[in-house]
Coordinates of C-alpha atoms and ligand atoms in Angstrom, one line a residue:
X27 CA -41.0 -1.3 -16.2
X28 CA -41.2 -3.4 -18.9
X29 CA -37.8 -4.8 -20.4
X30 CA -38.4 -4.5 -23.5
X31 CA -38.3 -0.5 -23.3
X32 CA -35.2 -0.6 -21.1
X33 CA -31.9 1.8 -22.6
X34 CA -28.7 -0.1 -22.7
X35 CA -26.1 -0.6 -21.4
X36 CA -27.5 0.8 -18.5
X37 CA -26.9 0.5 -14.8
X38 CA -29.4 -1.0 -11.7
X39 CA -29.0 0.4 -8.6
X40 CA -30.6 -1.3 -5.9
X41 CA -30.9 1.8 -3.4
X42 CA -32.8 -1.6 -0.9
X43 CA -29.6 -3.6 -1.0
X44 CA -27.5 0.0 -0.4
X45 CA -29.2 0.9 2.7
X46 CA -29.0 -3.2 4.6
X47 CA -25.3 -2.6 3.5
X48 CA -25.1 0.7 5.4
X49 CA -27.1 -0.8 8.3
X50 CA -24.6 -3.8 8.3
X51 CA -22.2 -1.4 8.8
X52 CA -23.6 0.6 11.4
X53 CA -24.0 -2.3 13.4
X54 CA -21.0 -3.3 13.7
X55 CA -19.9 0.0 14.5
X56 CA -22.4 1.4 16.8
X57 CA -21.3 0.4 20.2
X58 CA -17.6 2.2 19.2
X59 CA -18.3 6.1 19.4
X60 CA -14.5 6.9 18.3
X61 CA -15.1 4.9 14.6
X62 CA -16.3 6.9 11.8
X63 CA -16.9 5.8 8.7
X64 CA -16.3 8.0 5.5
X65 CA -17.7 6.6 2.5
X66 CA -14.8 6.7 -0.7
X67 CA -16.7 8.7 -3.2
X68 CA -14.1 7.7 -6.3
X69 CA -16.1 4.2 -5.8
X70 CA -19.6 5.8 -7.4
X71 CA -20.4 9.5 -7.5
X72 CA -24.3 9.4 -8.3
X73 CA -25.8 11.5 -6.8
X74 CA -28.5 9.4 -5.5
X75 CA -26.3 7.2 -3.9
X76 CA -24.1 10.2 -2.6
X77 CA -27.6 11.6 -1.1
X78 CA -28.5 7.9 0.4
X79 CA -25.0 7.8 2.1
X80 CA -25.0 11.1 3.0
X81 CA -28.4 10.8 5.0
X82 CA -27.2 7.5 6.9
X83 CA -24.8 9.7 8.3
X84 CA -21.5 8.2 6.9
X85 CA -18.9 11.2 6.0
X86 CA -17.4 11.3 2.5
X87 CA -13.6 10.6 1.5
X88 CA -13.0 13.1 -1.4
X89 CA -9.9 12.6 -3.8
X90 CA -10.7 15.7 -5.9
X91 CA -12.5 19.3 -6.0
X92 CA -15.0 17.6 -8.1
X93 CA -16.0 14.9 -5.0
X94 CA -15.8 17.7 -2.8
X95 CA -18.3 19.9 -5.0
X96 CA -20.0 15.9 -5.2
X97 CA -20.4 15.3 -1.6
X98 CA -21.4 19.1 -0.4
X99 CA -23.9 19.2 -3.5
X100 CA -25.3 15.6 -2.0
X101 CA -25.6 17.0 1.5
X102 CA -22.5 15.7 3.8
X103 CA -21.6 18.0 6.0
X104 CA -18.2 19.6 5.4
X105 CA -16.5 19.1 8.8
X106 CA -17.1 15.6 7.7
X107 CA -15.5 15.7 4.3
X108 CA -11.8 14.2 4.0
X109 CA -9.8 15.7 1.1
X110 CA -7.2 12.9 0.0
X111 CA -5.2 12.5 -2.8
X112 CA -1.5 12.5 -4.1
X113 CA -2.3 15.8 -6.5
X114 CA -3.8 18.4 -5.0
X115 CA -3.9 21.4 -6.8
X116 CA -4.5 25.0 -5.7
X117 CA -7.4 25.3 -6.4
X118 CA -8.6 22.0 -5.3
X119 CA -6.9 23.0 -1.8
X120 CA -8.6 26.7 -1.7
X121 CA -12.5 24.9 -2.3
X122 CA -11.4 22.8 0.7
X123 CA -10.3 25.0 2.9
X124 CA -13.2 27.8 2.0
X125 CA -15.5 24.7 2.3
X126 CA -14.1 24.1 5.9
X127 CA -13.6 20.2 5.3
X128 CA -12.9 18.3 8.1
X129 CA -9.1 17.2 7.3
X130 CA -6.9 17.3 4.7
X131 CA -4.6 13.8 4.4
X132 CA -1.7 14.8 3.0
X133 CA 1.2 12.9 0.7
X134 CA 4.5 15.4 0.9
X135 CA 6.3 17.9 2.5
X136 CA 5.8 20.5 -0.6
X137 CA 2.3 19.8 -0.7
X138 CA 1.9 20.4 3.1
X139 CA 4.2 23.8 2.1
X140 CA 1.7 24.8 0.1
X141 CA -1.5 23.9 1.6
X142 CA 0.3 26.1 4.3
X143 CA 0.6 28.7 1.9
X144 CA -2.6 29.0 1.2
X145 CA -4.1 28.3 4.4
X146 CA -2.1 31.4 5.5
X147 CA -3.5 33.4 2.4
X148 CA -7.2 32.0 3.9
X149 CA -6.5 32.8 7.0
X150 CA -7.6 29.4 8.0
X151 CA -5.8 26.4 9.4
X152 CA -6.1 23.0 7.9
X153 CA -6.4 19.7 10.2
X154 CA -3.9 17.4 8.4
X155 CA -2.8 13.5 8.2
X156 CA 0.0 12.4 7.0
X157 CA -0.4 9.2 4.6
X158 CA 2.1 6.9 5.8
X159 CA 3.3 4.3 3.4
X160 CA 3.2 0.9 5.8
X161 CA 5.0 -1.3 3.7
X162 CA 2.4 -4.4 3.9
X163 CA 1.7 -5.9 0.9
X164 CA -2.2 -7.2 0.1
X165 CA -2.8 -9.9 -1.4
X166 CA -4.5 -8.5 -4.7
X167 CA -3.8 -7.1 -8.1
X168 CA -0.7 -5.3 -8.6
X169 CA -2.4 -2.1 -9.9
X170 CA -4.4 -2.1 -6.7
X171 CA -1.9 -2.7 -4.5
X172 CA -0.8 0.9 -3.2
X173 CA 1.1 0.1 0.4
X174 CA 4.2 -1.0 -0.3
X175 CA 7.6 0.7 -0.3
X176 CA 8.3 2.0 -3.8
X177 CA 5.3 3.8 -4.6
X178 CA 4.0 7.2 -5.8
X179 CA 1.4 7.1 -2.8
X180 CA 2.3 8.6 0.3
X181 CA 5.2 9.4 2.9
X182 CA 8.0 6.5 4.0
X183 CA 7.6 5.2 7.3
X184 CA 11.3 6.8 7.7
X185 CA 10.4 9.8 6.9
X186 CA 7.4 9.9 9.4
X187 CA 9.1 11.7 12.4
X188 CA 10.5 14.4 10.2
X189 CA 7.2 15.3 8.7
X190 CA 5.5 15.5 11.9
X191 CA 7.9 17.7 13.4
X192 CA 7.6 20.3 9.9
X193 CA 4.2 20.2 10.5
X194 CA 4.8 21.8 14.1
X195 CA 6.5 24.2 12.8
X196 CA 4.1 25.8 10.1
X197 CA 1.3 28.1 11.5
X198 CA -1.7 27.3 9.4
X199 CA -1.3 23.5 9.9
X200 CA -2.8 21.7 12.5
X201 CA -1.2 17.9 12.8
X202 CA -3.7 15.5 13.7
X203 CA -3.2 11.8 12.5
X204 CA -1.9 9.4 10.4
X205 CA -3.4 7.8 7.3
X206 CA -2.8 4.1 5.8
X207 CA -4.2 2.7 3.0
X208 CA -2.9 -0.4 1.7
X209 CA -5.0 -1.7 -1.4
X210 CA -8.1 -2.9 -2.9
X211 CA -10.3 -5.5 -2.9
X212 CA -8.9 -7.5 0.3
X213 CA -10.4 -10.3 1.6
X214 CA -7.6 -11.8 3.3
X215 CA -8.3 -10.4 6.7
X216 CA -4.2 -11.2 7.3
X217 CA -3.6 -8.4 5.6
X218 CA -5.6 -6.2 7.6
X219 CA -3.8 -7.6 10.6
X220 CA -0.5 -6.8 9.3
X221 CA -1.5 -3.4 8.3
X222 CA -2.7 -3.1 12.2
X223 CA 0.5 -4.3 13.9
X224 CA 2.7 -2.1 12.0
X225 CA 0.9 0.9 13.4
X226 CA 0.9 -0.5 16.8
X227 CA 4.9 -0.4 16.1
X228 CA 5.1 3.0 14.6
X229 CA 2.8 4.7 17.6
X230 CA 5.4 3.2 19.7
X231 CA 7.6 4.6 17.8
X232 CA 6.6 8.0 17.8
X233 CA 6.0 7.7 21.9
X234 CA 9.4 6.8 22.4
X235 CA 10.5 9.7 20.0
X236 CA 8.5 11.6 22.8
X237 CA 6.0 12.8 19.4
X238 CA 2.1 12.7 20.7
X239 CA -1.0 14.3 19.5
X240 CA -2.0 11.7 17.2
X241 CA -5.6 11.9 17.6
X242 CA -7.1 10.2 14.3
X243 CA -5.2 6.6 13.0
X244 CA -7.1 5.9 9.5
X245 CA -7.1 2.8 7.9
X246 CA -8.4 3.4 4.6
X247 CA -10.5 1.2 2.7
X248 CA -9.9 -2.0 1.0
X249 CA -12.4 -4.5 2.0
X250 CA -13.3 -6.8 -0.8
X251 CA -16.1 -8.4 -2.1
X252 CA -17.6 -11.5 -3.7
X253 CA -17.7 -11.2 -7.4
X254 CA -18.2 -14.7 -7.6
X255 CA -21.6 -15.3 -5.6
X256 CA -22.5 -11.7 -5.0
X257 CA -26.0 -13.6 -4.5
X258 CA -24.8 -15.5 -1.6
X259 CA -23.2 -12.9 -0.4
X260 CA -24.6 -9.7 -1.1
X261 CA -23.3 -7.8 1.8
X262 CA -19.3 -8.0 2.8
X263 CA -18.1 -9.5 6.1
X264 CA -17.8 -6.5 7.9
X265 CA -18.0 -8.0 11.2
X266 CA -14.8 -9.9 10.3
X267 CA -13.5 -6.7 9.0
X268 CA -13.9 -4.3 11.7
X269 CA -13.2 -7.1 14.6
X270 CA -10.0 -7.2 13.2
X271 CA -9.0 -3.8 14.0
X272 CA -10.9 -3.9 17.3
X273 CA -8.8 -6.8 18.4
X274 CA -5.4 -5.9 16.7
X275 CA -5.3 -2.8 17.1
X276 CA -3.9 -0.7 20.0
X277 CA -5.4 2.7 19.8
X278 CA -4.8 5.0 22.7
X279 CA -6.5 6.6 24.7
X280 CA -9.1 9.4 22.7
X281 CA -8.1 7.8 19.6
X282 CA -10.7 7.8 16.6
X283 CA -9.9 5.1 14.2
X284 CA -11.4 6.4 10.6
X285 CA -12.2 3.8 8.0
X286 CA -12.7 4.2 4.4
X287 CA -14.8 2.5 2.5
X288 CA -15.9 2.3 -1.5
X289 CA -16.4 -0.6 -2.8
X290 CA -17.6 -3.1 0.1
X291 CA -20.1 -0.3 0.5
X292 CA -21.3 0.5 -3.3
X293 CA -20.0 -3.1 -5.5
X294 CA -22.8 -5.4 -5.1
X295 CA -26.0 -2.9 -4.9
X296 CA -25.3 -2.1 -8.8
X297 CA -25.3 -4.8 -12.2
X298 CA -24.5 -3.4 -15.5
X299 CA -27.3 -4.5 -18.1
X300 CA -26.3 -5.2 -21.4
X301 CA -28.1 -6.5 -24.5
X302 CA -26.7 -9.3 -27.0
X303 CA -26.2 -7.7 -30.2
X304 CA -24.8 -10.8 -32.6
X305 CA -23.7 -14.0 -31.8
X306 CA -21.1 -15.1 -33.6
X307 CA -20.1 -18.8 -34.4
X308 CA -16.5 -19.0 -34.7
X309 CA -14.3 -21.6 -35.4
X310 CA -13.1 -22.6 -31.7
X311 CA -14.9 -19.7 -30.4
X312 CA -18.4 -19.0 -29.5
X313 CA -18.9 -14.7 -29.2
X314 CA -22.2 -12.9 -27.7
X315 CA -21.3 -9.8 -28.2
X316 CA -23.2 -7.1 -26.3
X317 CA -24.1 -3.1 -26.3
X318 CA -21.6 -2.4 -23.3
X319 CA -18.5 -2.3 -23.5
X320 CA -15.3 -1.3 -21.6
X321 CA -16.4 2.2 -21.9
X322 CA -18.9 1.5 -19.9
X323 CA -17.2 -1.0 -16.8
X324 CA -13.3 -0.8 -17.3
X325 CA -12.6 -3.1 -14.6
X326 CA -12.3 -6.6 -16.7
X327 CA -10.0 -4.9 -19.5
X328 CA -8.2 -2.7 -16.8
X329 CA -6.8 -5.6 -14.3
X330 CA -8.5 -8.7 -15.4
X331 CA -11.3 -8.6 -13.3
X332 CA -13.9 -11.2 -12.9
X333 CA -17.3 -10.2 -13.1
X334 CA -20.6 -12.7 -12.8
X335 CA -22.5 -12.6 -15.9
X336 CA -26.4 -13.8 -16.1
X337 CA -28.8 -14.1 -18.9
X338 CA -31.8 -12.3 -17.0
X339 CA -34.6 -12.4 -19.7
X340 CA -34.5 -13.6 -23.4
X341 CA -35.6 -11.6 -26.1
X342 CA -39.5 -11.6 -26.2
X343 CA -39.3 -12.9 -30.1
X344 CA -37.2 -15.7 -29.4
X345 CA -39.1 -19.0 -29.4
X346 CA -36.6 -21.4 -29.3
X347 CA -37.0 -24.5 -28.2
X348 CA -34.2 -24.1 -26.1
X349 CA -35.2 -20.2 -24.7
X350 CA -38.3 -22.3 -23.4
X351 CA -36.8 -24.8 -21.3
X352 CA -36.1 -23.9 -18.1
X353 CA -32.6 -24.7 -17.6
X354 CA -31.2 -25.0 -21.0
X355 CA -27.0 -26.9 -21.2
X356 CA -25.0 -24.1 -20.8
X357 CA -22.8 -23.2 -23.7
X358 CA -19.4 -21.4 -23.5
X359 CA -19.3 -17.3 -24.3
X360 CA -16.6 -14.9 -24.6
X361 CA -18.4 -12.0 -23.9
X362 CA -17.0 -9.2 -25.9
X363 CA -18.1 -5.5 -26.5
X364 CA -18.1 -3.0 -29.2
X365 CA -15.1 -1.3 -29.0
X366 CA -11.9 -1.4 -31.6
X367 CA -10.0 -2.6 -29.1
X368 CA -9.1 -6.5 -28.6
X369 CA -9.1 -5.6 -24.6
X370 CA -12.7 -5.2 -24.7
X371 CA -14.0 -8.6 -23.2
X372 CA -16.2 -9.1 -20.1
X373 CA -15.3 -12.8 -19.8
X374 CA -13.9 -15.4 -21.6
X375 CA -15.8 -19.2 -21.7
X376 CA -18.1 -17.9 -19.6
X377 CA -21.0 -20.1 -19.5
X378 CA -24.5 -19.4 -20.3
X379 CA -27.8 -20.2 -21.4
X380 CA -27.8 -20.4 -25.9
X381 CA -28.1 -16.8 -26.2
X382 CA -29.5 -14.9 -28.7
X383 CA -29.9 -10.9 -30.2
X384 CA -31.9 -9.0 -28.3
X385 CA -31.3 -11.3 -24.9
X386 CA -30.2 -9.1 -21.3
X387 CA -27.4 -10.2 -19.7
X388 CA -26.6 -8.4 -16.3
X389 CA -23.6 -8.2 -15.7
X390 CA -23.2 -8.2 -12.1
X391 CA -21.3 -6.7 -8.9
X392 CA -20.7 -3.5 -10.8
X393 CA -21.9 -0.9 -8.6
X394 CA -18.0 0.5 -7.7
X395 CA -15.2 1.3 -10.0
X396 CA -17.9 1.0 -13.2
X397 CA -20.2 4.2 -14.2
X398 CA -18.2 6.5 -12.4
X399 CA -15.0 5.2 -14.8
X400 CA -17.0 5.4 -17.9
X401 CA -15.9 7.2 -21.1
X402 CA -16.5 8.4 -24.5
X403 CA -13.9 6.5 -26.2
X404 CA -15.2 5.7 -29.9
X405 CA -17.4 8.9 -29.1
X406 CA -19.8 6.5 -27.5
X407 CA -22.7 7.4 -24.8
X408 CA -22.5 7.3 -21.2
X409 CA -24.3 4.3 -19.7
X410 CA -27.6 4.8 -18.8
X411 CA -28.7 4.9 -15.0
X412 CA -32.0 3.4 -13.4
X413 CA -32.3 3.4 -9.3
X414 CA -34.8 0.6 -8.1
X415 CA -35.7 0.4 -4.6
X416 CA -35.8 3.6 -3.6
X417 CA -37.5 4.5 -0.1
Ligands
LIG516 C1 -9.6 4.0 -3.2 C2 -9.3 4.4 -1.8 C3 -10.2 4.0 -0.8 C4 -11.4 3.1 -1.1 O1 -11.0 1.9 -1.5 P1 -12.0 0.6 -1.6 O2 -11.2 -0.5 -2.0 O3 -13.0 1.0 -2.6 O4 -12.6 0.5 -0.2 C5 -9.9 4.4 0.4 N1 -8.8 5.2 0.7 C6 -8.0 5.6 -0.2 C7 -6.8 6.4 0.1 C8 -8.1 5.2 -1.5 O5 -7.3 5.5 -2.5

C-alpha cells in the first residue's frame, strides 16, 4: 500500500508479531498441562485479533457482556470464557450464565447473592472465584495499581474464609478458586514473587481452617512491556514471568494456575500512525502537531505514559535538504494533538528528525489500552484500523 493513500490516525496491527508472541507463550507453557492462559479482552477487542487469539487456543477473560458477546462472536469457546469485573449487572450475569462461561470471578458477597439469584432463576449453577485483595503493592502507576488494601477491587484477605463458607451454603454456586490481580504493567518480577508467597500463606491458611476445594489459584495479568525499545524487545520476558510462579509458587496437588494476560500479549504488535499537521515554532517550544490525538490513544494524557515516537516516512513533497540526509540532528518536539484540551500531548522534547506537514510518525507500542479506549470527544472519528501480516 502506498503511504500516501493511508487514513489517519490509523492503527497497524502486525497479526506476524501477534502470533511469535502467542507462540512465546505457548512455549513456556506447554510442558505444564494445569496453566491456562486467558487472553484479557479489555486490552484490544478487534475482532481480528480476538479471532487470531481465539484459534491459538488461549481462552478469553471478559470484564463485560459486550467482551462476552466479543469473545463468543470471535469463536472462544464458552466453557473457556471468564466473566470478571467489580459491576456486573443482571443482565451481564444472565448472557453468562445462558452462555455457559466457564467461571464467574466474583468481587462481593451481594453480587455472589445475586448471581445466586439468578442462577436459581436459570436453573444453572455458576463455577465462581473469589477476587482476593492480596495486599502487595506493584511497582507502577498509581491508577494501575489495583492490589492493595483500600480499594474498590475485590474481597479483603480477612474476609476470605467467610466468603468461602457463604458460598457453601448457596445452591446455585459452585466455589472453585481464588483470583488475584495486582496491577499493570509490571516488570519488576519482585512483585510477582510477593504476590506468589502471600497465596502460599493464605492456602495454608485456608488448610489449617480445614477449607479445601480450591481447585483454580489465578494470578491475573500484569506483565509489562518495553515502551522504550519495543524494537529490541518486541516480545515480553515471559520465561522470567511464568518461571517465577513455577518456582514460587506452591500449588497443590490438581491445582490449575490461570494467568491473565492483555497487554504483554497485544502492546507491542500494534503502532498508532499519525500525520504532522503544522509545526509550530514557538518561543522555547518547538510543536509537531499531529492528526491523533488522545481520542485516539488515552494512555499518555491518562497516567503519563511514555510512548516511542518515530518519523517513519517524510512527506513525498518535502525536498529539504535536511528530509534527504539520512540521519538528519535531531530536534526537540512536543508532540501535541488536536484536541481543546492542554492534556492532549504524546510526548514532550521528544526528539526527532526536522519534521514537516504531511510527515508519518508512528507512534509505537500501542496495540493495548489504545483503539479499544478511543472516543468521540470533539465529535471526532474513530481511528482507523489496517492488519498487516496476516496468515
Ligand atoms: C486488566 C486486567 C488484566 C489484564 O491486565 P494486563 O496488565 O493487560 O495484563 C487481568 N486481570 C484483571 C482482573 C484485570 O483487571
Amino acid at each position: 500500500m502506498n503511504s500516501q493513500d493511508l487514513l489517519t490516525p490509523c492503527y497497524v496491527y502486525d497479526m506476524a508479531l501477534l502470533r511469535d508472541t502467542i507462540e512465546a507463550i505457548k512455549a513456556e507453557i506447554k510442558e505444564h498441562d494445569n496453566y491456562f492462559v486467558h487472553y484479557a479482552v479489555k486490552a484490544n477487542a478487534n475482532p481480528n485479533i480476538l479471532r487470531c487469539i481465539s484459534e491459538s487456543g488461549l481462552g478469553a477473560d471478559c470484564v463485560s457482556g459486550g467482551e462476552i458477546k466479543a469473545a463468543l462472536e470471535a469463536g472462544f469457546p464458552a466453557k473457556d470464557i471468564v466473566f470478571a469485573g467489580v459491576g456486573k449487572a443482571d443482565w451481564e450475569i444472565e448472557l453468562g450464565l445462558d452462555a455457559g462461561i466457564g467461571l464467574f470471578n466474583v468481587e462481593s458477597i451481594p453480587e455472589l447473592e445475586v448471581i445466586n439469584e439468578i442462577a436459581g432463576r436459570m436453573n444453572r449453577r455458576a463455577d465462581i472465584c473469589f477476587r482476593i485483595n492480596p495486599d502487595v503493592g506493584a511497582h507502577t502507576h498509581a491508577n494501575i495499581t489495583t492490589g492493595l488494601a483500600e480499594n474498590k477491587f475485590g474481597i479483603s484477605m480477612s474476609d476470605m474464609e467467610a466468603v468461602i463458607s457463604a458460598s457453601r451454603q448457596m445452591d446455585n454456586i459452585r466455589f472453585v478458586g481464588l483470583h488475584f490481580h495486582i496491577g499493570s504493567q509490571i516488570l519488576d518480577m519482585e512483585d510477582f514473587v510477593a504476590l506468589a508467597h502471600r497465596i502460599n500463606h493464605l492456602q495454608d491458611q485456608l488448610e489449617e481452617e480445614g477449607i479445601n476445594g480450591v481447585k483454580i489459584i489465578n494470578v491475573g495479568g500484569g506483565l509489562g512491556i518495553d515502551y522504550n525499545y519495543p524494537d529490541s524487545n518486541p516480545i515480553p520476558n515471559f520465561h522470567s514471568y511464568f518461571h517465577t510462579y513455577k518456582n514460587e509458587l506452591e500449588l497443590r496437588p490438581g491445582q490449575e494456575l490461570h494467568f491473565e494476560l492483555g497487554r504483554s500479549i497485544v502492546g507491542q504488535m500494534g503502532s498508532l500512525l499519525t500525520r504532522v499537521l503544522y509545526v509550530k515554532e514557538g518561543h522555547v517550544k518547538r510543536f509537531a502537531i499531529v492528526d491523533a490525538g488522545f481520542t485516539d490513544l488515552i494512555r499518555p494524557a491518562l497516567y503519563g505514559a511514555h510512548h516511542h515516537i518515530e518519523l517513519v516516512k517524510i512527506a513525498a513533497d518535502n525536498t529539504s535538504e535536511s528530509a534527504k540526509s539520512s540521519s538528519p540532528t535531531p530536534l526537540l518536539y512536543d508532540v501535541v494533538g488536536p484536541i481543546c484540551e492542554s492534556s492532549d500531548v504524546f510526548q514532550k522534547d521528544c526528539p526527532l528528525p526536522p519534521l514537516h506537514r504531511g510527515d508519518l510518525l508512528a507512534i509505537r507500542s500501542a496495540g493495548a489500552y489504545g483503539e479499544i479506549m478511543a472516543s468521540q470527544y470533539n465529535c471526532r472519528q474513530l481511528p482507523h484500523v489496517l492488519i498487516i501480516n496476516e496468515a
